mmCIF file of C-alpha atoms in Angstrom:
data_model
loop_
_atom_site.group_PDB
_atom_site.id
_atom_site.type_symbol
_atom_site.label_atom_id
_atom_site.label_comp_id
_atom_site.label_asym_id
_atom_site.label_seq_id
_atom_site.Cartn_x
_atom_site.Cartn_y
_atom_site.Cartn_z
ATOM 1 C CA MET A 1 -18.135 21.603 -0.149
ATOM 2 C CA MET A 2 -21.888 20.955 -0.612
ATOM 3 C CA SER A 3 -24.000 23.968 0.420
ATOM 4 C CA MET A 4 -26.758 23.631 3.001
ATOM 5 C CA VAL A 5 -29.401 24.299 0.315
ATOM 6 C CA THR A 6 -27.935 21.628 -1.936
ATOM 7 C CA PHE A 7 -27.786 19.206 0.973
ATOM 8 C CA ARG A 8 -31.443 19.803 1.823
ATOM 9 C CA LEU A 9 -32.456 19.338 -1.820
ATOM 10 C CA SER A 10 -30.471 16.122 -1.993
ATOM 11 C CA LYS A 11 -32.208 14.827 1.121
ATOM 12 C CA ARG A 12 -35.582 15.671 -0.378
ATOM 13 C CA LEU A 13 -34.659 13.982 -3.665
ATOM 14 C CA LEU A 14 -33.518 10.887 -1.817
ATOM 15 C CA LEU A 15 -36.738 10.805 0.180
ATOM 16 C CA ALA A 16 -38.796 11.169 -3.010
ATOM 17 C CA LEU A 17 -36.923 8.325 -4.655
ATOM 18 C CA VAL A 18 -37.499 6.116 -1.652
ATOM 19 C CA VAL A 19 -41.224 6.860 -1.710
ATOM 20 C CA ILE A 20 -41.406 6.188 -5.462
ATOM 21 C CA GLY A 21 -39.542 2.949 -4.956
ATOM 22 C CA ILE A 22 -42.008 1.842 -2.308
ATOM 23 C CA LEU A 23 -45.005 2.723 -4.467
ATOM 24 C CA THR A 24 -43.736 1.083 -7.633
ATOM 25 C CA GLY A 25 -42.181 -1.883 -5.917
ATOM 26 C CA GLY A 26 -45.338 -2.932 -4.128
ATOM 27 C CA CYS A 27 -46.584 -5.138 -6.924
ATOM 28 C CA ARG A 28 -43.398 -7.187 -6.772
ATOM 29 C CA LYS A 29 -43.088 -7.372 -2.993
ATOM 30 C CA ARG A 30 -41.562 -10.656 -1.892
ATOM 31 C CA VAL A 31 -43.108 -12.671 0.892
ATOM 32 C CA SER A 32 -40.670 -15.131 2.382
ATOM 33 C CA ASP A 33 -42.572 -16.392 5.390
ATOM 34 C CA GLY A 34 -46.217 -16.367 4.395
ATOM 35 C CA ALA A 35 -48.578 -13.470 3.870
ATOM 36 C CA THR A 36 -51.908 -12.752 5.450
ATOM 37 C CA ALA A 37 -55.109 -11.669 3.819
ATOM 38 C CA GLY A 38 -55.583 -7.985 3.131
ATOM 39 C CA GLN A 39 -51.928 -6.978 2.737
ATOM 40 C CA THR A 40 -52.433 -5.523 -0.741
ATOM 41 C CA THR A 41 -54.610 -2.641 -1.862
ATOM 42 C CA ASP A 42 -55.701 -3.722 -5.346
ATOM 43 C CA LYS A 43 -59.119 -2.148 -5.802
ATOM 44 C CA GLY A 44 -60.237 -4.887 -8.187
ATOM 45 C CA LEU A 45 -60.315 -7.447 -5.413
ATOM 46 C CA THR A 46 -62.845 -7.523 -2.628
ATOM 47 C CA PRO A 47 -61.855 -5.160 0.240
ATOM 48 C CA VAL A 48 -61.190 -8.196 2.419
ATOM 49 C CA ASP A 49 -61.269 -11.907 1.762
ATOM 50 C CA PRO A 50 -64.441 -13.683 2.881
ATOM 51 C CA PRO A 51 -64.255 -15.000 6.459
ATOM 52 C CA LEU A 52 -62.086 -18.068 6.900
ATOM 53 C CA ALA A 53 -61.809 -20.178 10.024
ATOM 54 C CA ALA A 54 -58.726 -19.303 12.058
ATOM 55 C CA PHE A 55 -57.372 -22.844 11.788
ATOM 56 C CA GLN A 56 -57.685 -22.758 7.984
ATOM 57 C CA SER A 57 -55.812 -19.478 7.882
ATOM 58 C CA GLU A 58 -53.061 -20.903 10.056
ATOM 59 C CA LEU A 59 -52.856 -24.051 7.942
ATOM 60 C CA LEU A 60 -52.396 -21.965 4.793
ATOM 61 C CA ASP A 61 -49.708 -19.842 6.414
ATOM 62 C CA LEU A 62 -47.927 -22.967 7.622
ATOM 63 C CA ALA A 63 -48.207 -24.514 4.151
ATOM 64 C CA PHE A 64 -46.664 -21.499 2.449
ATOM 65 C CA ARG A 65 -43.997 -21.009 5.098
ATOM 66 C CA THR A 66 -43.030 -24.674 4.816
ATOM 67 C CA ALA A 67 -42.868 -24.528 1.014
ATOM 68 C CA THR A 68 -40.778 -21.362 1.184
ATOM 69 C CA ALA A 69 -38.342 -23.048 3.578
ATOM 70 C CA ILE A 70 -37.098 -25.179 0.667
ATOM 71 C CA PRO A 71 -33.839 -23.556 -0.493
ATOM 72 C CA ALA A 72 -34.117 -21.759 -3.822
ATOM 73 C CA GLU A 73 -30.693 -23.084 -4.698
ATOM 74 C CA PRO A 74 -30.762 -25.777 -5.986
ATOM 75 C CA HIS A 75 -34.471 -26.561 -5.443
ATOM 76 C CA ILE A 76 -36.196 -23.525 -6.972
ATOM 77 C CA LYS A 77 -38.420 -25.745 -9.152
ATOM 78 C CA ASP A 78 -39.733 -27.804 -6.232
ATOM 79 C CA ARG A 79 -40.074 -24.771 -3.981
ATOM 80 C CA SER A 80 -42.040 -22.734 -6.514
ATOM 81 C CA ARG A 81 -44.279 -25.636 -7.462
ATOM 82 C CA ALA A 82 -45.186 -26.151 -3.797
ATOM 83 C CA GLN A 83 -45.798 -22.425 -3.343
ATOM 84 C CA GLU A 84 -48.029 -22.349 -6.417
ATOM 85 C CA ALA A 85 -50.104 -25.177 -4.952
ATOM 86 C CA VAL A 86 -50.796 -23.031 -1.881
ATOM 87 C CA VAL A 87 -51.902 -20.149 -4.101
ATOM 88 C CA ALA A 88 -54.252 -22.495 -5.964
ATOM 89 C CA THR A 89 -55.721 -23.649 -2.651
ATOM 90 C CA CYS A 90 -56.364 -20.035 -1.645
ATOM 91 C CA LEU A 91 -58.329 -19.412 -4.836
ATOM 92 C CA LYS A 92 -60.388 -22.559 -4.263
ATOM 93 C CA LEU A 93 -61.217 -21.160 -0.829
ATOM 94 C CA ASP A 94 -62.160 -17.748 -2.290
ATOM 95 C CA GLN A 95 -59.165 -16.021 -0.719
ATOM 96 C CA PRO A 96 -57.815 -13.872 -3.596
ATOM 97 C CA ARG A 97 -56.022 -11.332 -1.392
ATOM 98 C CA ARG A 98 -54.214 -14.040 0.485
ATOM 99 C CA ALA A 99 -53.346 -15.676 -2.847
ATOM 100 C CA LEU A 100 -51.898 -12.392 -4.110
ATOM 101 C CA GLY A 101 -49.790 -11.986 -1.011
ATOM 102 C CA TYR A 102 -48.409 -15.497 -1.356
ATOM 103 C CA LEU A 103 -47.783 -15.450 -5.091
ATOM 104 C CA GLU A 104 -45.584 -12.385 -4.807
ATOM 105 C CA GLY A 105 -43.204 -14.557 -2.812
ATOM 106 C CA ILE A 106 -42.633 -16.919 -5.754
ATOM 107 C CA ASP A 107 -39.259 -16.257 -7.339
ATOM 108 C CA ASN A 108 -39.534 -17.850 -10.758
ATOM 109 C CA TRP A 109 -41.846 -18.104 -13.782
ATOM 110 C CA ARG A 110 -44.612 -19.706 -11.731
ATOM 111 C CA ARG A 111 -45.380 -16.268 -10.348
ATOM 112 C CA GLY A 112 -46.568 -15.362 -13.851
ATOM 113 C CA SER A 113 -48.688 -18.493 -13.969
ATOM 114 C CA CYS A 114 -50.289 -17.492 -10.663
ATOM 115 C CA TYR A 115 -50.994 -13.931 -11.863
ATOM 116 C CA ALA A 116 -52.879 -15.448 -14.796
ATOM 117 C CA ASP A 117 -54.775 -17.749 -12.435
ATOM 118 C CA LEU A 118 -55.730 -14.762 -10.288
ATOM 119 C CA ALA A 119 -56.908 -12.915 -13.394
ATOM 120 C CA LEU A 120 -59.115 -15.855 -14.410
ATOM 121 C CA TYR A 121 -60.490 -16.141 -10.875
ATOM 122 C CA SER A 122 -61.293 -12.419 -10.900
ATOM 123 C CA VAL A 123 -63.096 -12.609 -14.249
ATOM 124 C CA ARG A 124 -65.233 -15.508 -13.077
ATOM 125 C CA ARG A 125 -66.167 -13.613 -9.894
ATOM 126 C CA GLY A 126 -66.934 -10.386 -11.733
ATOM 127 C CA LEU A 127 -63.938 -8.570 -10.194
ATOM 128 C CA GLU A 128 -62.798 -6.960 -13.435
ATOM 129 C CA VAL A 129 -60.984 -3.798 -12.326
ATOM 130 C CA ASP A 130 -57.502 -5.259 -11.949
ATOM 131 C CA VAL A 131 -57.757 -8.164 -14.382
ATOM 132 C CA GLN A 132 -55.722 -6.410 -17.065
ATOM 133 C CA HIS A 133 -53.113 -5.462 -14.487
ATOM 134 C CA TYR A 134 -52.636 -9.113 -13.549
ATOM 135 C CA LEU A 135 -52.573 -10.128 -17.199
ATOM 136 C CA ASP A 136 -49.873 -7.534 -17.871
ATOM 137 C CA LEU A 137 -47.793 -8.849 -14.977
ATOM 138 C CA ALA A 138 -48.206 -12.407 -16.251
ATOM 139 C CA ALA A 139 -47.286 -11.364 -19.805
ATOM 140 C CA ALA A 140 -44.202 -9.505 -18.599
ATOM 141 C CA ILE A 141 -42.921 -12.664 -16.945
ATOM 142 C CA ALA A 142 -43.777 -14.724 -20.035
ATOM 143 C CA ASN A 143 -41.659 -12.317 -22.064
ATOM 144 C CA GLU A 144 -38.633 -12.811 -19.848
ATOM 145 C CA ASP A 145 -35.794 -15.089 -20.890
ATOM 146 C CA ILE A 146 -37.414 -18.356 -19.842
ATOM 147 C CA GLU A 147 -37.772 -21.736 -21.459
ATOM 148 C CA ALA A 148 -40.305 -21.918 -24.279
ATOM 149 C CA TRP A 149 -42.597 -24.434 -22.566
ATOM 150 C CA ARG A 150 -42.840 -22.212 -19.508
ATOM 151 C CA ARG A 151 -43.631 -19.191 -21.666
ATOM 152 C CA ASP A 152 -46.304 -21.204 -23.489
ATOM 153 C CA HIS A 153 -47.771 -22.357 -20.178
ATOM 154 C CA ILE A 154 -48.304 -18.756 -19.048
ATOM 155 C CA ARG A 155 -49.541 -17.545 -22.419
ATOM 156 C CA VAL A 156 -52.189 -20.248 -22.707
ATOM 157 C CA LYS A 157 -53.488 -19.226 -19.292
ATOM 158 C CA ILE A 158 -53.658 -15.614 -20.438
ATOM 159 C CA ALA A 159 -55.537 -16.795 -23.542
ATOM 160 C CA GLN A 160 -57.984 -18.626 -21.274
ATOM 161 C CA VAL A 161 -58.720 -15.344 -19.497
ATOM 162 C CA TYR A 162 -59.391 -13.573 -22.800
ATOM 163 C CA ALA A 163 -61.644 -16.441 -23.918
ATOM 164 C CA SER A 164 -63.528 -16.282 -20.646
ATOM 165 C CA ARG A 165 -64.126 -12.568 -21.261
ATOM 166 C CA GLY A 166 -65.351 -13.255 -24.788
ATOM 167 C CA GLN A 167 -62.247 -11.656 -26.355
ATOM 168 C CA MET A 168 -61.742 -14.504 -28.808
ATOM 169 C CA ALA A 169 -59.477 -12.596 -31.211
ATOM 170 C CA LYS A 170 -56.969 -11.908 -28.437
ATOM 171 C CA ALA A 171 -57.205 -15.506 -27.282
ATOM 172 C CA ALA A 172 -56.601 -16.761 -30.826
ATOM 173 C CA ALA A 173 -53.553 -14.510 -31.240
ATOM 174 C CA LEU A 174 -51.963 -16.035 -28.142
ATOM 175 C CA GLU A 175 -52.903 -19.562 -29.205
ATOM 176 C CA SER A 176 -51.175 -19.155 -32.567
ATOM 177 C CA GLY A 177 -48.057 -21.278 -32.723
ATOM 178 C CA LEU A 178 -48.644 -23.130 -29.473
ATOM 179 C CA PRO A 179 -47.250 -26.674 -29.410
ATOM 180 C CA ALA A 180 -49.495 -29.723 -29.332
ATOM 181 C CA SER A 181 -49.056 -30.066 -25.562
ATOM 182 C CA GLU A 182 -50.906 -26.771 -25.112
ATOM 183 C CA SER A 183 -53.289 -27.061 -28.058
ATOM 184 C CA GLY A 184 -56.897 -27.265 -26.966
ATOM 185 C CA LYS A 185 -56.463 -25.952 -23.418
ATOM 186 C CA VAL A 186 -58.154 -22.692 -24.321
ATOM 187 C CA ASP A 187 -61.011 -24.675 -25.831
ATOM 188 C CA ARG A 188 -61.926 -25.861 -22.339
ATOM 189 C CA VAL A 189 -62.699 -22.268 -21.424
ATOM 190 C CA LYS A 190 -64.386 -21.577 -24.743
ATOM 191 C CA ALA A 191 -66.614 -24.566 -24.048
ATOM 192 C CA MET A 192 -67.776 -22.912 -20.824
ATOM 193 C CA VAL A 193 -69.068 -19.890 -22.745
ATOM 194 C CA CYS A 194 -70.138 -21.709 -25.906
ATOM 195 C CA THR A 195 -73.578 -20.654 -27.192
ATOM 196 C CA GLN A 196 -76.247 -22.565 -29.038
ATOM 197 C CA ALA A 197 -75.265 -20.708 -32.204
ATOM 198 C CA ASP A 198 -71.591 -21.736 -32.180
ATOM 199 C CA PHE A 199 -72.113 -25.256 -30.772
ATOM 200 C CA HIS A 200 -71.436 -27.112 -34.029
ATOM 201 C CA GLU A 201 -68.508 -24.883 -34.939
ATOM 202 C CA HIS A 202 -66.871 -25.598 -31.620
ATOM 203 C CA ILE A 203 -67.556 -29.331 -31.938
ATOM 204 C CA ALA A 204 -65.858 -29.304 -35.346
ATOM 205 C CA VAL A 205 -62.710 -27.740 -33.876
ATOM 206 C CA LEU A 206 -62.553 -30.342 -31.115
ATOM 207 C CA ASP A 207 -63.226 -33.173 -33.563
ATOM 208 C CA GLY A 208 -60.220 -31.954 -35.543
ATOM 209 C CA LEU A 209 -57.997 -32.083 -32.480
ATOM 210 C CA VAL A 210 -59.064 -35.658 -31.755
ATOM 211 C CA ALA A 211 -58.598 -36.642 -35.393
ATOM 212 C CA SER A 212 -55.003 -35.381 -35.277
ATOM 213 C CA GLY A 213 -54.111 -38.374 -33.137
ATOM 214 C CA ASP A 214 -51.843 -36.260 -30.953
ATOM 215 C CA PHE A 215 -51.991 -37.385 -27.330
ATOM 216 C CA ASP A 216 -52.057 -33.960 -25.669
ATOM 217 C CA ALA A 217 -54.409 -32.433 -28.236
ATOM 218 C CA THR A 218 -56.828 -35.341 -27.807
ATOM 219 C CA HIS A 219 -56.681 -35.118 -24.018
ATOM 220 C CA ASN A 220 -57.387 -31.396 -24.106
ATOM 221 C CA ALA A 221 -60.239 -31.850 -26.595
ATOM 222 C CA LEU A 222 -61.929 -34.474 -24.434
ATOM 223 C CA GLY A 223 -61.719 -32.102 -21.486
ATOM 224 C CA ALA A 224 -63.459 -29.469 -23.601
ATOM 225 C CA TYR A 225 -66.141 -31.983 -24.622
ATOM 226 C CA ALA A 226 -66.723 -32.567 -20.906
ATOM 227 C CA GLN A 227 -67.218 -28.837 -20.322
ATOM 228 C CA MET A 228 -69.757 -28.763 -23.149
ATOM 229 C CA PHE A 229 -71.417 -31.838 -21.635
ATOM 230 C CA ASN A 230 -71.971 -29.696 -18.555
ATOM 231 C CA ARG A 231 -72.992 -26.542 -20.398
ATOM 232 C CA PHE A 232 -75.596 -28.299 -22.548
ATOM 233 C CA TYR A 233 -76.683 -30.841 -19.952
ATOM 234 C CA ALA A 234 -80.321 -29.806 -20.240
ATOM 235 C CA ASP A 235 -80.338 -30.958 -23.886
ATOM 236 C CA PRO A 236 -80.450 -34.795 -23.728
ATOM 237 C CA ALA A 237 -79.488 -35.278 -27.378
ATOM 238 C CA ARG A 238 -76.426 -33.044 -27.192
ATOM 239 C CA ARG A 239 -75.457 -34.467 -23.813
ATOM 240 C CA ALA A 240 -75.559 -38.003 -25.217
ATOM 241 C CA MET A 241 -73.608 -36.930 -28.297
ATOM 242 C CA LEU A 242 -70.873 -35.376 -26.166
ATOM 243 C CA GLU A 243 -70.625 -38.396 -23.871
ATOM 244 C CA ASP A 244 -70.288 -40.603 -26.947
ATOM 245 C CA ARG A 245 -67.501 -38.413 -28.335
ATOM 246 C CA ILE A 246 -65.641 -38.681 -25.051
ATOM 247 C CA THR A 247 -65.951 -42.449 -24.703
ATOM 248 C CA THR A 248 -65.022 -43.125 -28.336
ATOM 249 C CA GLY A 249 -62.264 -40.524 -28.462
ATOM 250 C CA TRP A 250 -60.332 -41.817 -25.454
ATOM 251 C CA ALA A 251 -59.288 -45.131 -27.043
ATOM 252 C CA LYS A 252 -55.586 -44.255 -27.000
ATOM 253 C CA LEU A 253 -55.574 -42.481 -23.645
ATOM 254 C CA PRO A 254 -54.528 -44.061 -20.316
ATOM 255 C CA ILE A 255 -57.203 -45.622 -18.118
ATOM 256 C CA SER A 256 -56.554 -43.044 -15.382
ATOM 257 C CA ILE A 257 -57.545 -40.222 -17.750
ATOM 258 C CA ARG A 258 -60.714 -42.091 -18.726
ATOM 259 C CA ILE A 259 -61.629 -42.492 -15.059
ATOM 260 C CA ASP A 260 -60.987 -38.814 -14.394
ATOM 261 C CA LEU A 261 -63.288 -37.855 -17.277
ATOM 262 C CA LEU A 262 -66.063 -40.097 -15.994
ATOM 263 C CA VAL A 263 -65.650 -38.650 -12.494
ATOM 264 C CA GLU A 264 -65.817 -35.132 -13.918
ATOM 265 C CA MET A 265 -69.002 -35.930 -15.835
ATOM 266 C CA GLY A 266 -70.457 -37.570 -12.746
ATOM 267 C CA GLY A 267 -69.827 -34.382 -10.811
ATOM 268 C CA PHE A 268 -71.545 -32.368 -13.532
ATOM 269 C CA ALA A 269 -74.540 -34.710 -13.369
ATOM 270 C CA LEU A 270 -74.825 -34.087 -9.640
ATOM 271 C CA GLY A 271 -74.641 -30.369 -10.294
ATOM 272 C CA HIS A 272 -77.719 -30.781 -12.460
ATOM 273 C CA ASP A 273 -79.579 -32.826 -9.817
ATOM 274 C CA ASP A 274 -79.213 -36.064 -11.741
ATOM 275 C CA PRO A 275 -77.861 -38.589 -9.195
ATOM 276 C CA SER A 276 -78.901 -41.617 -11.241
ATOM 277 C CA SER A 277 -76.654 -40.561 -14.141
ATOM 278 C CA ALA A 278 -73.888 -39.730 -11.694
ATOM 279 C CA LEU A 279 -74.140 -43.198 -10.183
ATOM 280 C CA ARG A 280 -74.072 -44.819 -13.634
ATOM 281 C CA LEU A 281 -70.921 -42.901 -14.569
ATOM 282 C CA THR A 282 -69.344 -43.764 -11.214
ATOM 283 C CA ARG A 283 -69.984 -47.458 -11.750
ATOM 284 C CA GLU A 284 -68.480 -47.286 -15.229
ATOM 285 C CA ALA A 285 -65.384 -45.672 -13.769
ATOM 286 C CA ARG A 286 -65.226 -48.303 -11.025
ATOM 287 C CA GLY A 287 -65.385 -51.000 -13.678
ATOM 288 C CA LEU A 288 -62.352 -49.510 -15.401
ATOM 289 C CA LEU A 289 -60.494 -49.259 -12.095
ATOM 290 C CA ASP A 290 -61.157 -52.865 -11.130
ATOM 291 C CA ALA A 291 -60.336 -54.234 -14.585
ATOM 292 C CA HIS A 292 -56.705 -53.106 -14.480
ATOM 293 C CA GLN A 293 -53.651 -53.550 -12.307
ATOM 294 C CA TRP A 294 -52.326 -50.500 -10.452
ATOM 295 C CA ARG A 295 -49.511 -49.527 -8.210
ATOM 296 C CA LEU A 296 -51.146 -48.705 -4.887
ATOM 297 C CA GLU A 297 -50.029 -45.058 -4.932
ATOM 298 C CA HIS A 298 -51.855 -44.695 -8.266
ATOM 299 C CA ARG A 299 -54.933 -46.712 -7.337
ATOM 300 C CA MET A 300 -55.691 -44.906 -4.078
ATOM 301 C CA PRO A 301 -56.283 -41.380 -5.479
ATOM 302 C CA LEU A 302 -58.536 -42.759 -8.217
ATOM 303 C CA ALA A 303 -60.444 -44.993 -5.809
ATOM 304 C CA ALA A 304 -60.837 -42.087 -3.380
ATOM 305 C CA LYS A 305 -62.492 -39.957 -6.079
ATOM 306 C CA LEU A 306 -64.956 -42.766 -6.761
ATOM 307 C CA ILE A 307 -65.683 -43.163 -3.055
ATOM 308 C CA THR A 308 -66.606 -39.478 -2.881
ATOM 309 C CA LEU A 309 -68.774 -39.689 -5.987
ATOM 310 C CA HIS A 310 -70.516 -42.866 -4.766
ATOM 311 C CA PHE A 311 -71.387 -41.061 -1.550
ATOM 312 C CA ARG A 312 -72.613 -37.906 -3.240
ATOM 313 C CA ALA A 313 -74.634 -39.899 -5.782
ATOM 314 C CA GLY A 314 -76.623 -41.628 -3.050
ATOM 315 C CA ASP A 315 -74.722 -44.862 -2.330
ATOM 316 C CA PRO A 316 -73.154 -44.172 1.101
ATOM 317 C CA ASP A 317 -72.931 -47.837 2.104
ATOM 318 C CA ARG A 318 -70.751 -48.647 -0.898
ATOM 319 C CA ALA A 319 -68.680 -45.529 -0.297
ATOM 320 C CA CYS A 320 -68.009 -46.333 3.366
ATOM 321 C CA ALA A 321 -67.189 -49.963 2.615
ATOM 322 C CA ASP A 322 -64.777 -48.958 -0.154
ATOM 323 C CA ALA A 323 -63.074 -46.414 2.085
ATOM 324 C CA GLU A 324 -62.492 -48.959 4.821
ATOM 325 C CA ALA A 325 -61.229 -51.493 2.276
ATOM 326 C CA LEU A 326 -58.797 -48.910 0.949
ATOM 327 C CA ARG A 327 -57.473 -48.212 4.440
ATOM 328 C CA VAL A 328 -56.949 -51.936 5.039
ATOM 329 C CA LEU A 329 -55.218 -52.270 1.683
ATOM 330 C CA PHE A 330 -52.793 -49.481 2.545
ATOM 331 C CA ASP A 331 -51.946 -51.141 5.857
ATOM 332 C CA ALA A 332 -51.256 -54.427 4.090
ATOM 333 C CA GLU A 333 -49.241 -53.093 1.164
ATOM 334 C CA LYS A 334 -47.719 -49.762 2.189
ATOM 335 C CA GLU A 335 -44.181 -51.176 2.072
ATOM 336 C CA GLN A 336 -44.642 -51.581 -1.672
ATOM 337 C CA ILE A 337 -44.997 -47.815 -1.997
ATOM 338 C CA VAL A 338 -41.820 -45.726 -2.197
ATOM 339 C CA ASN A 339 -41.805 -43.624 0.972
ATOM 340 C CA ILE A 340 -42.106 -40.263 -0.809
ATOM 341 C CA TYR A 341 -45.488 -41.315 -2.274
ATOM 342 C CA ARG A 342 -47.178 -42.686 0.849
ATOM 343 C CA ALA A 343 -48.427 -39.405 2.276
ATOM 344 C CA GLY A 344 -50.053 -38.440 -1.021
ATOM 345 C CA ALA A 345 -51.934 -41.734 -1.179
ATOM 346 C CA LEU A 346 -53.212 -41.233 2.366
ATOM 347 C CA ARG A 347 -54.231 -37.630 1.705
ATOM 348 C CA SER A 348 -56.594 -38.783 -1.020
ATOM 349 C CA LEU A 349 -58.256 -41.220 1.402
ATOM 350 C CA ALA A 350 -58.519 -38.547 4.101
ATOM 351 C CA GLU A 351 -60.216 -36.215 1.599
ATOM 352 C CA ALA A 352 -62.735 -38.950 0.785
ATOM 353 C CA TYR A 353 -63.561 -39.473 4.461
ATOM 354 C CA GLN A 354 -64.081 -35.745 4.929
ATOM 355 C CA ALA A 355 -66.290 -35.585 1.830
ATOM 356 C CA MET A 356 -68.460 -38.237 3.492
ATOM 357 C CA GLY A 357 -68.707 -36.139 6.634
ATOM 358 C CA ASP A 358 -66.518 -38.462 8.715
ATOM 359 C CA THR A 359 -64.134 -35.875 10.150
ATOM 360 C CA PRO A 360 -62.692 -38.108 12.926
ATOM 361 C CA SER A 361 -61.602 -40.710 10.351
ATOM 362 C CA ALA A 362 -60.294 -37.977 8.052
ATOM 363 C CA ARG A 363 -58.242 -36.467 10.877
ATOM 364 C CA ALA A 364 -56.851 -39.894 11.811
ATOM 365 C CA VAL A 365 -55.763 -40.564 8.231
ATOM 366 C CA TYR A 366 -54.224 -37.089 7.950
ATOM 367 C CA ARG A 367 -52.257 -37.837 11.112
ATOM 368 C CA ARG A 368 -50.876 -40.949 9.454
ATOM 369 C CA ALA A 369 -50.083 -38.967 6.311
ATOM 370 C CA VAL A 370 -48.067 -36.489 8.368
ATOM 371 C CA GLU A 371 -45.960 -39.302 9.841
ATOM 372 C CA GLU A 372 -45.507 -41.071 6.510
ATOM 373 C CA GLY A 373 -44.410 -37.740 5.035
ATOM 374 C CA ILE A 374 -41.251 -37.731 7.144
ATOM 375 C CA ALA A 375 -40.185 -41.273 6.270
ATOM 376 C CA ASN A 376 -37.668 -39.878 3.795
ATOM 377 C CA PRO A 377 -34.580 -38.436 5.547
ATOM 378 C CA ASN A 378 -34.348 -35.453 3.197
ATOM 379 C CA SER A 379 -36.165 -32.251 4.093
ATOM 380 C CA ARG A 380 -37.285 -31.316 0.581
ATOM 381 C CA PRO A 381 -39.836 -34.164 0.199
ATOM 382 C CA ARG A 382 -40.788 -33.675 3.857
ATOM 383 C CA ALA A 383 -41.556 -30.010 3.198
ATOM 384 C CA GLU A 384 -43.495 -30.786 0.025
ATOM 385 C CA ASP A 385 -45.653 -33.369 1.797
ATOM 386 C CA LEU A 386 -46.278 -31.233 4.867
ATOM 387 C CA SER A 387 -47.267 -28.235 2.758
ATOM 388 C CA ALA A 388 -49.592 -30.380 0.645
ATOM 389 C CA THR A 389 -51.186 -31.935 3.729
ATOM 390 C CA CYS A 390 -51.800 -28.517 5.289
ATOM 391 C CA CYS A 391 -53.415 -27.337 2.054
ATOM 392 C CA SER A 392 -55.606 -30.431 1.902
ATOM 393 C CA MET A 393 -56.778 -29.994 5.490
ATOM 394 C CA ALA A 394 -57.481 -26.293 4.944
ATOM 395 C CA LEU A 395 -59.466 -26.990 1.792
ATOM 396 C CA GLY A 396 -61.498 -29.742 3.439
ATOM 397 C CA ALA A 397 -61.973 -27.721 6.659
ATOM 398 C CA VAL A 398 -60.425 -30.435 8.836
ATOM 399 C CA GLU A 399 -59.240 -28.793 12.042
ATOM 400 C CA PRO A 400 -56.151 -30.404 13.611
ATOM 401 C CA ASP A 401 -56.457 -31.331 17.261
ATOM 402 C CA ALA A 402 -53.831 -30.107 19.727
ATOM 403 C CA GLU A 403 -51.599 -33.137 19.200
ATOM 404 C CA LEU A 404 -51.658 -32.830 15.433
ATOM 405 C CA TRP A 405 -51.014 -29.069 15.575
ATOM 406 C CA THR A 406 -47.940 -29.736 17.668
ATOM 407 C CA ARG A 407 -46.701 -32.327 15.203
ATOM 408 C CA LEU A 408 -47.264 -30.119 12.163
ATOM 409 C CA ARG A 409 -45.284 -27.269 13.705
ATOM 410 C CA GLU A 410 -42.515 -29.545 14.964
ATOM 411 C CA ILE A 411 -41.926 -31.010 11.525
ATOM 412 C CA SER A 412 -41.956 -27.615 9.826
ATOM 413 C CA GLU A 413 -39.549 -26.080 12.330
ATOM 414 C CA ALA A 414 -37.177 -29.038 12.128
ATOM 415 C CA LEU A 415 -36.650 -28.752 8.366
ATOM 416 C CA GLY A 416 -33.035 -28.316 7.416
ATOM 417 C CA PRO A 417 -30.044 -30.005 5.765
ATOM 418 C CA PRO A 418 -29.916 -32.441 4.115
ATOM 419 C CA TRP A 419 -32.444 -31.189 1.606
#
């Protein structure tokens, strides 16, 4: 029979093991129903997230809870992708602690992707203390038995962090052997820290990617050119050279990518107080949009970006007219859109209205998006749309009214079979 002394020692050992388990398990804590800011104690992050409106906080919690309601079996891919989108929204809102709490509830490789995103966010905000910790967590997941493309996806994000820190040798080591689909992604980050001295060297690398003729490599290289366009905006000659490389290098790329690049450059121009250049780029993009035929669910997000840019560049009349025309077009042709894509098209229009400062119209369009998001009888696409709409409203700071709050909660609570 166990002696009293032995029994007491065993109890103490058990207690110690429990405590150790709590301490070491904290970094992998699962969150199944949404976390709140400040739940973790990582000293590298700010002590608390910056203030966020209560309705934005509730929208984020509802978004993550709704995404997490999707059953892991057999929908782990869709569930984790929706959860990752909430984490990304948190980082855009400068809510790293909330993001950390959410990401630890992701049960597949996308958790590693999010750790790398958090590391990059931290580097860019000067919160260096825990960056290596997050990189180690991301690398550990990348080293698990996962598909190669998923491993490469995480590793290229880790390489981006190293490049952002100026640790180019480490970034290059991770880049080695990456497939064409990932080639050049790190160069986007390198472009952000490119100096006058290594300008031509970096251009030569990007020129080589474009010359390869590979679709993904070319796309990534043009994105890096755009970052250099921003970084060297004050130099008219280099800015013109980079714009020329973009517009001549995109010959084999889809029109939607060309429009996105022009929109990105237009945004950079506005960031440098150059609205006339932004308006020129916006009009070029609009010309491409109007010159081609589009399915409505593809046209609306592109048109919405141009509406926002028109407004910001100093042409509010054109922006408002285009927004109203887009709403009329949706009413006339929505039946041509497969029901699972309707809410996404409307979200883009709502975001444009909010960017123009027209919150009542934005809220009205969001309300329609919520209803269109339940047109499909299956709960999985309903959950994905509701989570995405909540994220969009939180990011744009559109507060639901009482009726819309009720509807959002009703739809989330009613999710269930069939998925």
